[in-house]
PDB file of C-alpha atoms in Angstrom:
ATOM      1  CA  MET A   1     106.750 104.445 104.476  1.00  0.00           C
ATOM      2  CA  ASP A   2     104.180 102.101 102.975  1.00  0.00           C
ATOM      3  CA  GLU A   3     103.433 100.644 106.404  1.00  0.00           C
ATOM      4  CA  GLN A   4     102.906 104.122 107.852  1.00  0.00           C
ATOM      5  CA  TYR A   5     100.621 105.054 104.965  1.00  0.00           C
ATOM      6  CA  ASP A   6      98.617 101.846 105.380  1.00  0.00           C
ATOM      7  CA  ALA A   7      98.291 102.372 109.124  1.00  0.00           C
ATOM      8  CA  ALA A   8      97.257 106.005 108.756  1.00  0.00           C
ATOM      9  CA  SER A   9      94.567 105.154 106.241  1.00  0.00           C
ATOM     10  CA  GLN A  10      93.247 102.175 108.230  1.00  0.00           C
ATOM     11  CA  LEU A  11      93.059 103.875 111.620  1.00  0.00           C
ATOM     12  CA  GLU A  12      89.693 105.356 110.692  1.00  0.00           C
ATOM     13  CA  SER A  13      88.310 101.922 111.616  1.00  0.00           C
ATOM     14  CA  PHE A  14      89.295 102.535 115.241  1.00  0.00           C
ATOM     15  CA  PRO A  15      87.486 105.747 116.266  1.00  0.00           C
ATOM     16  CA  CYS A  16      88.762 105.943 119.841  1.00  0.00           C
ATOM     17  CA  ASP A  17      90.268 109.027 121.463  1.00  0.00           C
ATOM     18  CA  ALA A  18      93.794 107.559 121.462  1.00  0.00           C
ATOM     19  CA  VAL A  19      93.661 107.067 117.692  1.00  0.00           C
ATOM     20  CA  VAL A  20      92.306 110.578 117.178  1.00  0.00           C
ATOM     21  CA  ALA A  21      95.159 111.967 119.285  1.00  0.00           C
ATOM     22  CA  ALA A  22      97.780 110.021 117.317  1.00  0.00           C
ATOM     23  CA  LEU A  23      96.364 111.085 113.953  1.00  0.00           C
ATOM     24  CA  ALA A  24      96.067 114.695 115.106  1.00  0.00           C
ATOM     25  CA  GLU A  25      99.672 114.723 116.292  1.00  0.00           C
ATOM     26  CA  ILE A  26     100.881 113.910 112.791  1.00  0.00           C
ATOM     27  CA  ALA A  27      98.326 115.937 110.821  1.00  0.00           C
ATOM     28  CA  GLY A  28      98.882 118.955 113.063  1.00  0.00           C
ATOM     29  CA  ASP A  29     102.674 118.895 113.137  1.00  0.00           C
ATOM     30  CA  PRO A  30     104.042 121.817 111.104  1.00  0.00           C
ATOM     31  CA  ALA A  31     107.445 120.093 111.020  1.00  0.00           C
ATOM     32  CA  GLN A  32     105.986 117.014 109.298  1.00  0.00           C
ATOM     33  CA  SER A  33     107.346 117.170 105.757  1.00  0.00           C
ATOM     34  CA  ASP A  34     105.553 114.087 104.392  1.00  0.00           C
ATOM     35  CA  GLU A  35     102.404 115.603 102.920  1.00  0.00           C
ATOM     36  CA  THR A  36     101.069 112.182 101.939  1.00  0.00           C
ATOM     37  CA  LEU A  37     101.205 111.019 105.546  1.00  0.00           C
ATOM     38  CA  VAL A  38      99.569 114.252 106.724  1.00  0.00           C
ATOM     39  CA  ALA A  39      96.814 113.831 104.122  1.00  0.00           C
ATOM     40  CA  LEU A  40      96.139 110.215 105.092  1.00  0.00           C
ATOM     41  CA  CYS A  41      95.978 111.092 108.782  1.00  0.00           C
ATOM     42  CA  ALA A  42      93.660 114.015 108.094  1.00  0.00           C
ATOM     43  CA  GLU A  43      91.409 111.838 105.930  1.00  0.00           C
ATOM     44  CA  SER A  44      91.207 109.244 108.704  1.00  0.00           C
ATOM     45  CA  LEU A  45      90.315 111.979 111.188  1.00  0.00           C
ATOM     46  CA  ALA A  46      87.562 113.144 108.847  1.00  0.00           C
ATOM     47  CA  GLU A  47      86.218 109.587 108.562  1.00  0.00           C
ATOM     48  CA  ILE A  48      86.146 109.314 112.356  1.00  0.00           C
ATOM     49  CA  TRP A  49      84.276 112.612 112.624  1.00  0.00           C
ATOM     50  CA  ILE A  50      81.795 111.351 110.055  1.00  0.00           C
ATOM     51  CA  HIS A  51      81.369 108.153 112.055  1.00  0.00           C
ATOM     52  CA  ARG A  52      80.827 110.218 115.215  1.00  0.00           C
ATOM     53  CA  GLY A  53      78.449 112.590 113.450  1.00  0.00           C
ATOM     54  CA  ALA A  54      80.344 115.790 114.249  1.00  0.00           C
ATOM     55  CA  VAL A  55      83.487 117.591 113.160  1.00  0.00           C
ATOM     56  CA  ASP A  56      85.848 118.513 115.982  1.00  0.00           C
ATOM     57  CA  ARG A  57      86.297 122.134 114.935  1.00  0.00           C
ATOM     58  CA  ASP A  58      88.991 122.858 117.524  1.00  0.00           C
ATOM     59  CA  LEU A  59      91.053 119.963 116.253  1.00  0.00           C
ATOM     60  CA  LEU A  60      90.360 120.884 112.632  1.00  0.00           C
ATOM     61  CA  ALA A  61      91.733 124.367 113.324  1.00  0.00           C
ATOM     62  CA  ARG A  62      94.947 122.863 114.750  1.00  0.00           C
ATOM     63  CA  LEU A  63      95.745 120.817 111.643  1.00  0.00           C
ATOM     64  CA  THR A  64      98.360 122.025 109.197  1.00  0.00           C
ATOM     65  CA  PRO A  65      96.904 123.880 106.209  1.00  0.00           C
ATOM     66  CA  HIS A  66      97.393 120.774 104.043  1.00  0.00           C
ATOM     67  CA  GLY A  67      95.815 118.536 106.679  1.00  0.00           C
ATOM     68  CA  ARG A  68      92.890 120.893 107.206  1.00  0.00           C
ATOM     69  CA  ARG A  69      92.238 121.038 103.462  1.00  0.00           C
ATOM     70  CA  GLU A  70      92.290 117.233 103.166  1.00  0.00           C
ATOM     71  CA  ALA A  71      89.962 116.783 106.148  1.00  0.00           C
ATOM     72  CA  GLU A  72      87.520 119.382 104.837  1.00  0.00           C
ATOM     73  CA  LEU A  73      87.515 117.825 101.357  1.00  0.00           C
ATOM     74  CA  THR A  74      86.819 114.384 102.805  1.00  0.00           C
ATOM     75  CA  VAL A  75      83.947 115.601 104.971  1.00  0.00           C
ATOM     76  CA  ALA A  76      82.560 117.691 102.111  1.00  0.00           C
ATOM     77  CA  ALA A  77      82.562 114.667  99.824  1.00  0.00           C
ATOM     78  CA  LEU A  78      81.069 112.163 102.264  1.00  0.00           C
ATOM     79  CA  ALA A  79      78.969 114.163 104.744  1.00  0.00           C
ATOM     80  CA  PRO A  80      78.740 117.813 103.650  1.00  0.00           C
ATOM     81  CA  GLY A  81      76.089 118.602 106.227  1.00  0.00           C
ATOM     82  CA  LEU A  82      78.646 118.180 109.000  1.00  0.00           C
ATOM     83  CA  LEU A  83      80.570 121.209 107.788  1.00  0.00           C
ATOM     84  CA  THR A  84      77.535 123.474 107.884  1.00  0.00           C
ATOM     85  CA  ARG A  85      76.280 122.466 111.324  1.00  0.00           C
ATOM     86  CA  PRO A  86      76.828 125.061 114.021  1.00  0.00           C
ATOM     87  CA  ALA A  87      79.789 124.348 116.274  1.00  0.00           C
TER      88      ALA A  87
END
């Protein structure tokens, strides 16, 4: 699991669409029981959105409740203005 956790938390450094899709698949999977992995994927998604300057609100809405909360907390802490911008 440590390798998965490391990968999930480091993927924010690769803000391409394929990485976003992979992170979203895990953070949006209601069958995913590893909340730590979901949180790390959601945090990496949030970091990518911050890097891109916009939150993908459709994708945010598709995350699991735990993933959505983690992504929102990350954006709120690092770039709170992104959450208040109109969609």
